[in-house]
Coordinates of C-alpha atoms in Angstrom, one line a residue:
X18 CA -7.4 -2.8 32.6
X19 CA -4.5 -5.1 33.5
X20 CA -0.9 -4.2 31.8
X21 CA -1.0 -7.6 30.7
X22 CA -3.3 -8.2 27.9
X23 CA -5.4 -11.2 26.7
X24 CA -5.9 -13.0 23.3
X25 CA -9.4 -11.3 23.1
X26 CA -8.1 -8.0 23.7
X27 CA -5.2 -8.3 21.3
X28 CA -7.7 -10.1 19.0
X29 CA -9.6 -6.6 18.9
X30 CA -6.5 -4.3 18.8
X31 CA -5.4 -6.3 15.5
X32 CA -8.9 -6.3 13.7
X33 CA -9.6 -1.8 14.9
X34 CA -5.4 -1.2 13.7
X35 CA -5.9 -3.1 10.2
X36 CA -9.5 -1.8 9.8
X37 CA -8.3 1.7 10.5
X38 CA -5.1 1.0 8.3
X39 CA -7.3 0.2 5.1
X40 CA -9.4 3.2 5.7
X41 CA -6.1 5.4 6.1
X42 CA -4.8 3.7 3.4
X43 CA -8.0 4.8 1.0
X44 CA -8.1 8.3 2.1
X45 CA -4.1 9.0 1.2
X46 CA -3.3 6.7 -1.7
X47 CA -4.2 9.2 -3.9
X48 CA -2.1 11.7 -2.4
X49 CA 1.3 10.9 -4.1
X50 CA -0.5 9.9 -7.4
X51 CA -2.7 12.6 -8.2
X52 CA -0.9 13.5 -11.3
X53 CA -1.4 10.0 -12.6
X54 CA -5.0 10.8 -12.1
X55 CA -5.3 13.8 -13.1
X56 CA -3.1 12.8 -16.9
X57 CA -5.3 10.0 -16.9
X58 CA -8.9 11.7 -16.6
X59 CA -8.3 14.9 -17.9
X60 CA -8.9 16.5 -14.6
X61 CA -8.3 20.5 -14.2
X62 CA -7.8 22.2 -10.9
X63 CA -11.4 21.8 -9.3
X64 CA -11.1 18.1 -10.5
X65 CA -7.5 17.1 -9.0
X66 CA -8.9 18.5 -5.9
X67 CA -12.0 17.0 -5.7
X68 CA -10.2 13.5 -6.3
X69 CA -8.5 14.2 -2.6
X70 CA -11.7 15.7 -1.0
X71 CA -14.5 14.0 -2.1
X72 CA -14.2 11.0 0.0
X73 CA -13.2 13.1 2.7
X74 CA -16.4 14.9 2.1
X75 CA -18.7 11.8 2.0
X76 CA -17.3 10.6 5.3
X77 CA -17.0 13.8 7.2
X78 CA -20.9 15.1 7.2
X79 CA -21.6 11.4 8.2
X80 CA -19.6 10.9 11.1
X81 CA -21.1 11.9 14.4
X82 CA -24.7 10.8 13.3
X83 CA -23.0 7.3 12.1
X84 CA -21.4 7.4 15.7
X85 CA -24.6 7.9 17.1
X86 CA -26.6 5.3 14.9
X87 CA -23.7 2.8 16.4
X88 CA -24.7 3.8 20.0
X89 CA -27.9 3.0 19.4
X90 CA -28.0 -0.5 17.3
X91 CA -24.9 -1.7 18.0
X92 CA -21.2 -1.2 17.2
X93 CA -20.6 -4.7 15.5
X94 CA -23.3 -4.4 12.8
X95 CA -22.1 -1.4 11.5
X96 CA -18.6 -2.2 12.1
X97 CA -19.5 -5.3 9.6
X98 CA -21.6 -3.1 7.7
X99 CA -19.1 -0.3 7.2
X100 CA -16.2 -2.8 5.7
X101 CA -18.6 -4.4 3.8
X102 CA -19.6 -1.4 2.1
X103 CA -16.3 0.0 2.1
X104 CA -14.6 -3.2 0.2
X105 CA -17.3 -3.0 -2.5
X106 CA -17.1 0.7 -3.6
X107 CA -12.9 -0.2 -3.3
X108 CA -13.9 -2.8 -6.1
X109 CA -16.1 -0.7 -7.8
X110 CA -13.9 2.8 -8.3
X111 CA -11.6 0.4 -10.2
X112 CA -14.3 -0.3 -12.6
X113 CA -14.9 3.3 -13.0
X114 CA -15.4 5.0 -16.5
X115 CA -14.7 8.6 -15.6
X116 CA -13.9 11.4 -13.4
X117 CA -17.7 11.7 -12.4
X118 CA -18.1 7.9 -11.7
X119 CA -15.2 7.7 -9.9
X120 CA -15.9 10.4 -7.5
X121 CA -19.3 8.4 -6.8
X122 CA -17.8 5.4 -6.0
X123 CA -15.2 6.7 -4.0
X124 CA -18.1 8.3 -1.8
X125 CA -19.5 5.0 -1.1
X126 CA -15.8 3.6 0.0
X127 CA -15.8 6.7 2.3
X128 CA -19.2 5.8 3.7
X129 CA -18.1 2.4 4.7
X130 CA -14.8 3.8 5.7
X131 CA -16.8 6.1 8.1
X132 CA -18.8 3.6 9.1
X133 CA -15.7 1.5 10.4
X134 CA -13.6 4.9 11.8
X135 CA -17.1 6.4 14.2
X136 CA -16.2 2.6 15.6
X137 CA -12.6 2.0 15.8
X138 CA -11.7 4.3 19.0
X139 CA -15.1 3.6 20.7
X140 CA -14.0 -0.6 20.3
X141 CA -10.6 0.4 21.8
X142 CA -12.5 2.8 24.6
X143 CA -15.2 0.1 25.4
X144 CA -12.8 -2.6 25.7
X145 CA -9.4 -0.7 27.1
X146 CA -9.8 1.3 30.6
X147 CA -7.5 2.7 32.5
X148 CA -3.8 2.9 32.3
X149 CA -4.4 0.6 29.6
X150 CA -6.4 3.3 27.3
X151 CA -3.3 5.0 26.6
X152 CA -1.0 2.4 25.0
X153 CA -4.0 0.7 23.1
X154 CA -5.0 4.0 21.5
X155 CA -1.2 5.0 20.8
X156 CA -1.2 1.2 19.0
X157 CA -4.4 1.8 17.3
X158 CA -3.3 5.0 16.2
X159 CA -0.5 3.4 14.7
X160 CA -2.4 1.9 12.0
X161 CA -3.2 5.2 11.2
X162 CA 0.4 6.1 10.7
X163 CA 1.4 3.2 8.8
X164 CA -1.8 3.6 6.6
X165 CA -0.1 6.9 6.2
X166 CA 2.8 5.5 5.2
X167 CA 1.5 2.5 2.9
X168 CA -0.8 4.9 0.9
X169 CA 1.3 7.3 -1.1
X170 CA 3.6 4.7 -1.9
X171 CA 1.4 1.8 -2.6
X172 CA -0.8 4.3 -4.7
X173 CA 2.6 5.8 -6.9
X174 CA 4.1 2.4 -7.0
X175 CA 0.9 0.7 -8.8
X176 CA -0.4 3.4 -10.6
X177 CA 3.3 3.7 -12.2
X178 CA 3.0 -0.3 -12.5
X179 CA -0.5 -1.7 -13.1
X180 CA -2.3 1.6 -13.9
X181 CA -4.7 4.1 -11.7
X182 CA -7.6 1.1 -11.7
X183 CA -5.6 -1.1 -9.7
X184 CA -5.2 1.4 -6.7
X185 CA -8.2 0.4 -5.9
X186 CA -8.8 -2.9 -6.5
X187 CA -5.4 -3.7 -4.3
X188 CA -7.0 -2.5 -1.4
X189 CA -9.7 -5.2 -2.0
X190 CA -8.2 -8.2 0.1
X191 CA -7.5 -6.1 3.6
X192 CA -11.1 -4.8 2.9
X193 CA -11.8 -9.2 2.6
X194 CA -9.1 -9.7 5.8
X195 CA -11.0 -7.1 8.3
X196 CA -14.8 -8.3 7.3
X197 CA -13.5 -11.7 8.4
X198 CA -11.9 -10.9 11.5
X199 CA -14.7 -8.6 13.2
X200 CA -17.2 -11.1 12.4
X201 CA -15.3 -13.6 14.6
X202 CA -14.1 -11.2 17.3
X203 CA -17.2 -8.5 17.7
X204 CA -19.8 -10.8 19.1
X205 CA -17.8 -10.4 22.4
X206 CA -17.5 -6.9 23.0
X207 CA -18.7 -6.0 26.6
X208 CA -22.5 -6.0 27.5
X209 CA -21.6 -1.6 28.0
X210 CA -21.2 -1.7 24.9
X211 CA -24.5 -2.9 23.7
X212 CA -27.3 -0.4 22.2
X213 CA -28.4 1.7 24.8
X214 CA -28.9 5.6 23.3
X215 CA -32.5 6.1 23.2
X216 CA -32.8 8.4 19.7
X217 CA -30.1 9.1 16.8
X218 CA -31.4 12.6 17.1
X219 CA -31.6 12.7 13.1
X220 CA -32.3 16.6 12.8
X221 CA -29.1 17.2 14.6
X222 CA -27.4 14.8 12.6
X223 CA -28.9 16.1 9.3
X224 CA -27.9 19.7 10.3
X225 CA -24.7 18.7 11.5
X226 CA -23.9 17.1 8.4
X227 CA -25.6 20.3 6.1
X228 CA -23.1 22.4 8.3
X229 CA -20.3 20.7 7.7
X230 CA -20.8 19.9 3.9
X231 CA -21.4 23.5 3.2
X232 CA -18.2 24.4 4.4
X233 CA -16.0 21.9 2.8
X234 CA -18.0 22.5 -0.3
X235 CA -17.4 26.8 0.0
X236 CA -13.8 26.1 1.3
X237 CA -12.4 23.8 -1.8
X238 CA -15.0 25.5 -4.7
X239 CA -13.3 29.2 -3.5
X240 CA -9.7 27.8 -3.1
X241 CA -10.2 26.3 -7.1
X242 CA -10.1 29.9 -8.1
X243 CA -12.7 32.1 -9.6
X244 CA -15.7 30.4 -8.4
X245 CA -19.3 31.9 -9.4
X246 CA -20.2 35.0 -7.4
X247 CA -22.8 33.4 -5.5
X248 CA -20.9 30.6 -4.0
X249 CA -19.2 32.4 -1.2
X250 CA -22.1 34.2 0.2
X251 CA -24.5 31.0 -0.4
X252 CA -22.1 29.1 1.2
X253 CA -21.4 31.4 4.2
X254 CA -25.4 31.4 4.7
X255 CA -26.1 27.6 4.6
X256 CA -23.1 26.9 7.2
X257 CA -24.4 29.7 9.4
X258 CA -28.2 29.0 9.0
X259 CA -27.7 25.3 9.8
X260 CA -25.2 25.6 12.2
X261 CA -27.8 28.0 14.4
X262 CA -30.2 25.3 14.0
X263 CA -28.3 22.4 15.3
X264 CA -27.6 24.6 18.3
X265 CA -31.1 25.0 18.6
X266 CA -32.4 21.7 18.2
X267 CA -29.4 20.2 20.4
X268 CA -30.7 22.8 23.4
X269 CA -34.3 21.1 23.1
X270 CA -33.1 17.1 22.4
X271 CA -34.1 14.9 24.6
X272 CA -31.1 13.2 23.8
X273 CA -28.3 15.3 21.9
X274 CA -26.0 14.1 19.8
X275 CA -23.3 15.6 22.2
X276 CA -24.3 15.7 25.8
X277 CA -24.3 19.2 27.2
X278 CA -22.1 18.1 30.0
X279 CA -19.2 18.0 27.9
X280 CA -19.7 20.9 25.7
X281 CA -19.4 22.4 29.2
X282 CA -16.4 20.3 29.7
X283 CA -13.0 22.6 29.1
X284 CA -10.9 19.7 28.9
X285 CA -12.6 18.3 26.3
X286 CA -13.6 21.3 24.1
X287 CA -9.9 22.2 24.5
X288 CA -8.7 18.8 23.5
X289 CA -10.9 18.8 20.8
X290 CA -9.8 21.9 19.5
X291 CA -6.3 21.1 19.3
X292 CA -6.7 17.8 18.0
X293 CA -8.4 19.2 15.2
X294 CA -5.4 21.9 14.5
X295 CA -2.8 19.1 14.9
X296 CA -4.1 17.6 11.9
X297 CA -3.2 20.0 9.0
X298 CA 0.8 20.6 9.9
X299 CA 1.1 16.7 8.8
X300 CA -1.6 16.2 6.2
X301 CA -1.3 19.4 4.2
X302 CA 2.8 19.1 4.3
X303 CA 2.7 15.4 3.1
X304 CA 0.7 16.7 -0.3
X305 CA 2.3 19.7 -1.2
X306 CA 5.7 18.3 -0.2
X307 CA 5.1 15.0 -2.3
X308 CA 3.4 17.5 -5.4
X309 CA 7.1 19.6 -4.7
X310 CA 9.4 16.4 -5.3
X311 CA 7.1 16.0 -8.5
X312 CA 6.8 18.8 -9.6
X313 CA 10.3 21.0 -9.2
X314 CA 12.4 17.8 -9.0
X315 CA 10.9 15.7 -11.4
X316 CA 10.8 12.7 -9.2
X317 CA 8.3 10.0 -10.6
X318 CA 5.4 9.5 -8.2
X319 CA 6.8 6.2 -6.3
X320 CA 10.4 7.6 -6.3
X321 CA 8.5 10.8 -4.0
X322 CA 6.3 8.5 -2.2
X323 CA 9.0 7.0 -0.6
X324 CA 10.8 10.3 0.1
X325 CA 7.9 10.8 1.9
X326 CA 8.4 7.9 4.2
X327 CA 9.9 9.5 7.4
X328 CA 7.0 11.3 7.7
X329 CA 4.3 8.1 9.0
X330 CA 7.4 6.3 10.5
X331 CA 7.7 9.3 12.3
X332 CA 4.2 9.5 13.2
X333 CA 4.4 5.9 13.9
X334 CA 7.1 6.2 16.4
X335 CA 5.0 9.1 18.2
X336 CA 2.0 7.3 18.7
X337 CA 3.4 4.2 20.0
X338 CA 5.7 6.7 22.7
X339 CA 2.2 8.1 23.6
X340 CA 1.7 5.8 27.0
X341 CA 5.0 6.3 28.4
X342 CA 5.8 9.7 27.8
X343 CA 2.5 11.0 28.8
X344 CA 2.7 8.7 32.0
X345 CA 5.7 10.7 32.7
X346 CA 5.3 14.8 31.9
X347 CA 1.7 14.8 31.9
X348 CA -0.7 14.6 28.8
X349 CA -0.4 18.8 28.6
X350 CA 3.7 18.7 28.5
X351 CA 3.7 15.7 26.2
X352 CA 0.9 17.4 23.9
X353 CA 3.2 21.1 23.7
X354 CA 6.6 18.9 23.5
X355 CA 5.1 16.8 20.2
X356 CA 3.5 21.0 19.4
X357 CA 7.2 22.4 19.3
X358 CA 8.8 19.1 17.2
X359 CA 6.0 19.9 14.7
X360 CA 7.4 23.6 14.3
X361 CA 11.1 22.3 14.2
X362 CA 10.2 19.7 11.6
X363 CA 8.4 22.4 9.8
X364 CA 11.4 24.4 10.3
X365 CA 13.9 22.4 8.9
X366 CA 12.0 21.2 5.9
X367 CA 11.1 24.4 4.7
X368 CA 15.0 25.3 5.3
X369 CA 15.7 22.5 3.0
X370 CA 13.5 22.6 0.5
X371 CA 14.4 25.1 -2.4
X372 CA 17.9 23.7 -2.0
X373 CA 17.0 19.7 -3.1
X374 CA 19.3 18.7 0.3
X375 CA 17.1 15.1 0.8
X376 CA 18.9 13.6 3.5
X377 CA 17.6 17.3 5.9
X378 CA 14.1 17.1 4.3
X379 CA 14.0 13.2 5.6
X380 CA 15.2 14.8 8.9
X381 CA 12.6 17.6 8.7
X382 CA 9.4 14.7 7.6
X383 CA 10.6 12.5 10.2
X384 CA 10.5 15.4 13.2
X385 CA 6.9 16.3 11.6
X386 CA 5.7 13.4 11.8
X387 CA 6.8 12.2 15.6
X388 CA 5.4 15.5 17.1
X389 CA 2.1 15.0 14.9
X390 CA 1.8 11.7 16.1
X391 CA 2.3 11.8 19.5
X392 CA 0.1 15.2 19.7
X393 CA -2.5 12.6 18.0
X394 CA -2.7 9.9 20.6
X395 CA -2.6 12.1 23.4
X396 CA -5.3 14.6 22.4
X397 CA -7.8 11.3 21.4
X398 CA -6.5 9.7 24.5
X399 CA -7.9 12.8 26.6
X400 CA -11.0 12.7 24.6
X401 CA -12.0 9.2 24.5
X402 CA -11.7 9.3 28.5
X403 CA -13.6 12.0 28.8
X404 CA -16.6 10.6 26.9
X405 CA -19.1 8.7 28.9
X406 CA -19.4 4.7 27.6
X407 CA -22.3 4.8 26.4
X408 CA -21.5 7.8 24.2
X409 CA -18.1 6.9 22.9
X410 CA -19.4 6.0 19.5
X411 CA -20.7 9.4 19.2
X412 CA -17.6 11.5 20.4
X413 CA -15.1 9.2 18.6
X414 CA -17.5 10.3 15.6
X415 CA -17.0 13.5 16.4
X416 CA -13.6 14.0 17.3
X417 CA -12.9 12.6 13.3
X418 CA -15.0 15.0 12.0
X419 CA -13.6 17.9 13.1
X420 CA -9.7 16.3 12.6
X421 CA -11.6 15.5 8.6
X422 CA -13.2 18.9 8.7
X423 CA -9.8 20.8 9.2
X424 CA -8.0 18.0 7.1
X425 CA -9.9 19.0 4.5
X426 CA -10.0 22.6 4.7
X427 CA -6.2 22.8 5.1
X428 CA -5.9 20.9 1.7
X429 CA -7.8 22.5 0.1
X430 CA -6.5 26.1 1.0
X431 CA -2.8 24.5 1.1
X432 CA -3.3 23.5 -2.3
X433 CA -4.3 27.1 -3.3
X434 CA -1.2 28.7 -1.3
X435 CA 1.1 26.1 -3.0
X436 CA 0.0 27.6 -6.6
X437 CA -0.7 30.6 -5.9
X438 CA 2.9 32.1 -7.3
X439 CA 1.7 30.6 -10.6
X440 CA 0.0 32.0 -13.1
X441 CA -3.4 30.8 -13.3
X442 CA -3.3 29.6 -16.9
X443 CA 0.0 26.8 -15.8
X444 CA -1.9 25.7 -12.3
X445 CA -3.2 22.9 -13.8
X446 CA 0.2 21.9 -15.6
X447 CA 1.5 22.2 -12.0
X448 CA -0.8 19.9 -10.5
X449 CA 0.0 17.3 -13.0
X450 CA 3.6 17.9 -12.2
X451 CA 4.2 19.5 -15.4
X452 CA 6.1 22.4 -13.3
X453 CA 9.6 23.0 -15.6
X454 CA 11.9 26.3 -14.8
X455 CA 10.2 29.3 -13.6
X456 CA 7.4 27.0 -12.4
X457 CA 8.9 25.2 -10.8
X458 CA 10.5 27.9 -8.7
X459 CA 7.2 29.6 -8.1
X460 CA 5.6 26.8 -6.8
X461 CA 8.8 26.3 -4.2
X462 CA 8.2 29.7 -3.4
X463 CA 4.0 29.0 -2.5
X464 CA 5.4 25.7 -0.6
X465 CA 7.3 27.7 1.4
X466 CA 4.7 30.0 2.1
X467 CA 2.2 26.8 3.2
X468 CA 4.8 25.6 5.5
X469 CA 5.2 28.9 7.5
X470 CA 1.2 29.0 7.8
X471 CA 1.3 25.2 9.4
X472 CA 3.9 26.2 11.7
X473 CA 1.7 28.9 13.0
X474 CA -1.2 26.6 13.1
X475 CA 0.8 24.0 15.2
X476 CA 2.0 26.5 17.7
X477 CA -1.9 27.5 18.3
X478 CA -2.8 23.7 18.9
X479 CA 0.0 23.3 21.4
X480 CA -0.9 26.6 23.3
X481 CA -5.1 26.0 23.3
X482 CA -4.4 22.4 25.6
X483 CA -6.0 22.5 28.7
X484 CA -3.9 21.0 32.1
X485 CA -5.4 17.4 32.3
X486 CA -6.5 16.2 35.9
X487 CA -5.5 12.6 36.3
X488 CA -8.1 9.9 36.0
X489 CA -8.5 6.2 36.1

């Protein structure tokens, strides 16, 4: 790939950062807001929570066979199909009449947002080769920074304004935007990257996606509290009972959804693995940080989504840094540097936090976030060049599930960890930031205690990178 760009590829690297921005964008605009949810529907503890993890839910078990599915017909009609999808269940969840409706439609947004992210890094990987790869996924990954960033405030700011309905239906016109672009710009995408898998392997896919939902649903039902008896073990047996059967039915596919090769491949099983532990230190601290200024401050939800800010613009900053620093130490320096920042951002915020001192939490966020995000591009930048082009779609897929699967996971356990100084009977006055005296110091207390487990998880995602051979 040339350093110097044309209009088509910067016609591409627009439509997969805005498409990937809206998705972001759904995913974390609830973040912030939950409490207006959760006032407004009544919700308890299981409820608040599921608001934040069903979509993530939907879109995870979906992933790699929707990665797959895209190999095999084509990225550009589900790319179309994906953002079609995803703008209509945006415009129905605003139409919803419940908790229970809600959560539907905001499954069917996540299956079009799915649809769109198996796609995004396989466009950029198809199209970008090269030294090229690296800056265009540190770009594209961007979008998923300042979809960070537009989310929790966005969300707060128009659920304090216009009421919880109108999250949703703001995110309408991008939805509109990115449906028109891809169906001017996709119908040139390279002839490698036409259909040329010969099977979705559906019963991997199915028992991928029975593994994976049986763990997110065990993980967030337990970290609730006092779940039914039989849920752990039930639980425990469906993830391990389809998990051995994917590994079984992968070992006699014609056509696997991952190709042994790279499951045999250390640089990208490591790369994987430390992509998917990179994820939590940002995502978990953004929630329980923004539920802190809520809750023990007091701060209305927009006023704490924009403390949150120098989080993404740190995140921001880091992914667009990826190319040059990696071009310079090395994709396995660069990947422990951003590994350490995370810890020292961890560090300072939870340093700051039971004493209100904002300007050192915004130093703290901002930290976070640059290590997070240029730990992000690098890691996906390994991964996406490992991955064979005609199997991009399916590896991008599954490099997002397993960033969603530990997203979600950390969530939902961070959640649990953040209240779990409070007595049971005030957790769900907490979560609607209902947190006055004694509560409020208890749940500074829990927060502290989440931090300290992030920094612990960032230090193992630094340490499990593999030394990357040059290529391209």
């Amino acid at each position: 790939m040339e350093s110097r760009w044309g209009s088509y590829e910067r016609h591409v690297l627009t439509l997969v950062t805005a498409s990937v921005l809206a998705a972001v964008v759904s995913s974390t605009v609830l973040s912030v807001s939950l409490p207006v949810f959760s006032r407004a529907l009544d919700t308890g503890p299981l409820g608040s929570t599921w608001l934040l993890l069903a979509p993530l839910l939907a879109g995870t078990c979906l992933l790699v066979p929707l990665g797959r599915i895209a190999d095999l017909v084509g990225r550009r009609e589900l790319y179309l199909l994906g953002l079609t999808v995803f703008t209509a269940g945006g415009l129905g969840a605003g139409f919803a009449t419940g908790t229970g409706p809600l959560l539907g439609l905001l499954v069917i947004q996540s299956l079009g947002a799915a649809m769109v992210l198996c796609n995004t890094g396989a466009v950029v990987g198809s199209v970008f080769r090269g030294p090229g790869l690296a800056r265009a996924m540190g770009i594209y990954l961007a979008g998923v920074s300042v979809g960070q960033m537009l989310g929790p405030v966005v969300g707060a700011l128009v659920a304090d304004a216009l009421g919880w309905r109108a999250v949703f239906w703001v995110q309408v016109p991008l939805g509109l935007a990115c449906l028109v672009l891809g169906a001017a710009v996709l119908g040139r995408l390279p002839e490698r990257d036409r259909p040329s898998v010969s099977s979705p392997d559906l019963p991997g896919g199915a028992l991928l996606a029975l593994a994976v939902a049986a763990l997110l649903l065990t993980v967030s039902t337990v970290a609730a509290g006092h779940p039914p008896v039989w849920v752990l073990p039930t639980g425990v047996a469906v993830v391990v009972l389809a998990g051995a059967g994917f590994v079984v039915v992968e070992r006699r596919a014609a056509r696997p959804l991952v190709s042994s090769r790279l499951l045999r491949d250390r640089v990208f099983v490591r790369a994987n693995v430390g992509n998917m532990l990179s994820v939590p230190p940002r995502f978990v601290a953004a929630t329980v940080v923004g539920l802190h200024f809520q809750a023990a401050l007091g701060d209305p939800a927009v006023v704490a989504g924009l403390k949150l800010l120098p989080l993404p613009v740190g995140i921001t900053a880091g992914s667009l840094l990826c190319g040059r620093i990696a071009a310079r130490v090395g994709a396995r320096a660069a990947g422990r540097t951003a590994s350490a920042a995370m810890v020292l951002g961890l560090t300072i915020l939870a340093a700051a936090l039971g004493g209100g001192h904002y300007p050192v939490q915004a130093l703290g966020l901002l930290v976070l976030g640059a290590g997070g995000g240029l730990f992000g591009a690098v890691v996906s930048t390994v991964i996406v060049r490992a991955a064979p082009v005609e199997e991009i779609g399916t590896v991008n897929g599954l490099r997002i599930t397993l960033m969603n699967v530990t997203a979600s996971t950390g969530l939902a356990l961070g959640l649990a960890l953040a209240v779990s100084l409070v007595p049971v009977v005030d957790r769900a006055a907490v979560l609607q930031a209902r947190a006055p005296g004694p509560l409020g110091a208890a749940l500074t207390g829990g927060l502290l205690l989440v931090l300290a487990v992030m920094a612990v998880v960032a230090v193992v995602a630094g340490l499990v990178l593999p030394r990357v051979p040059e290529r391209d």
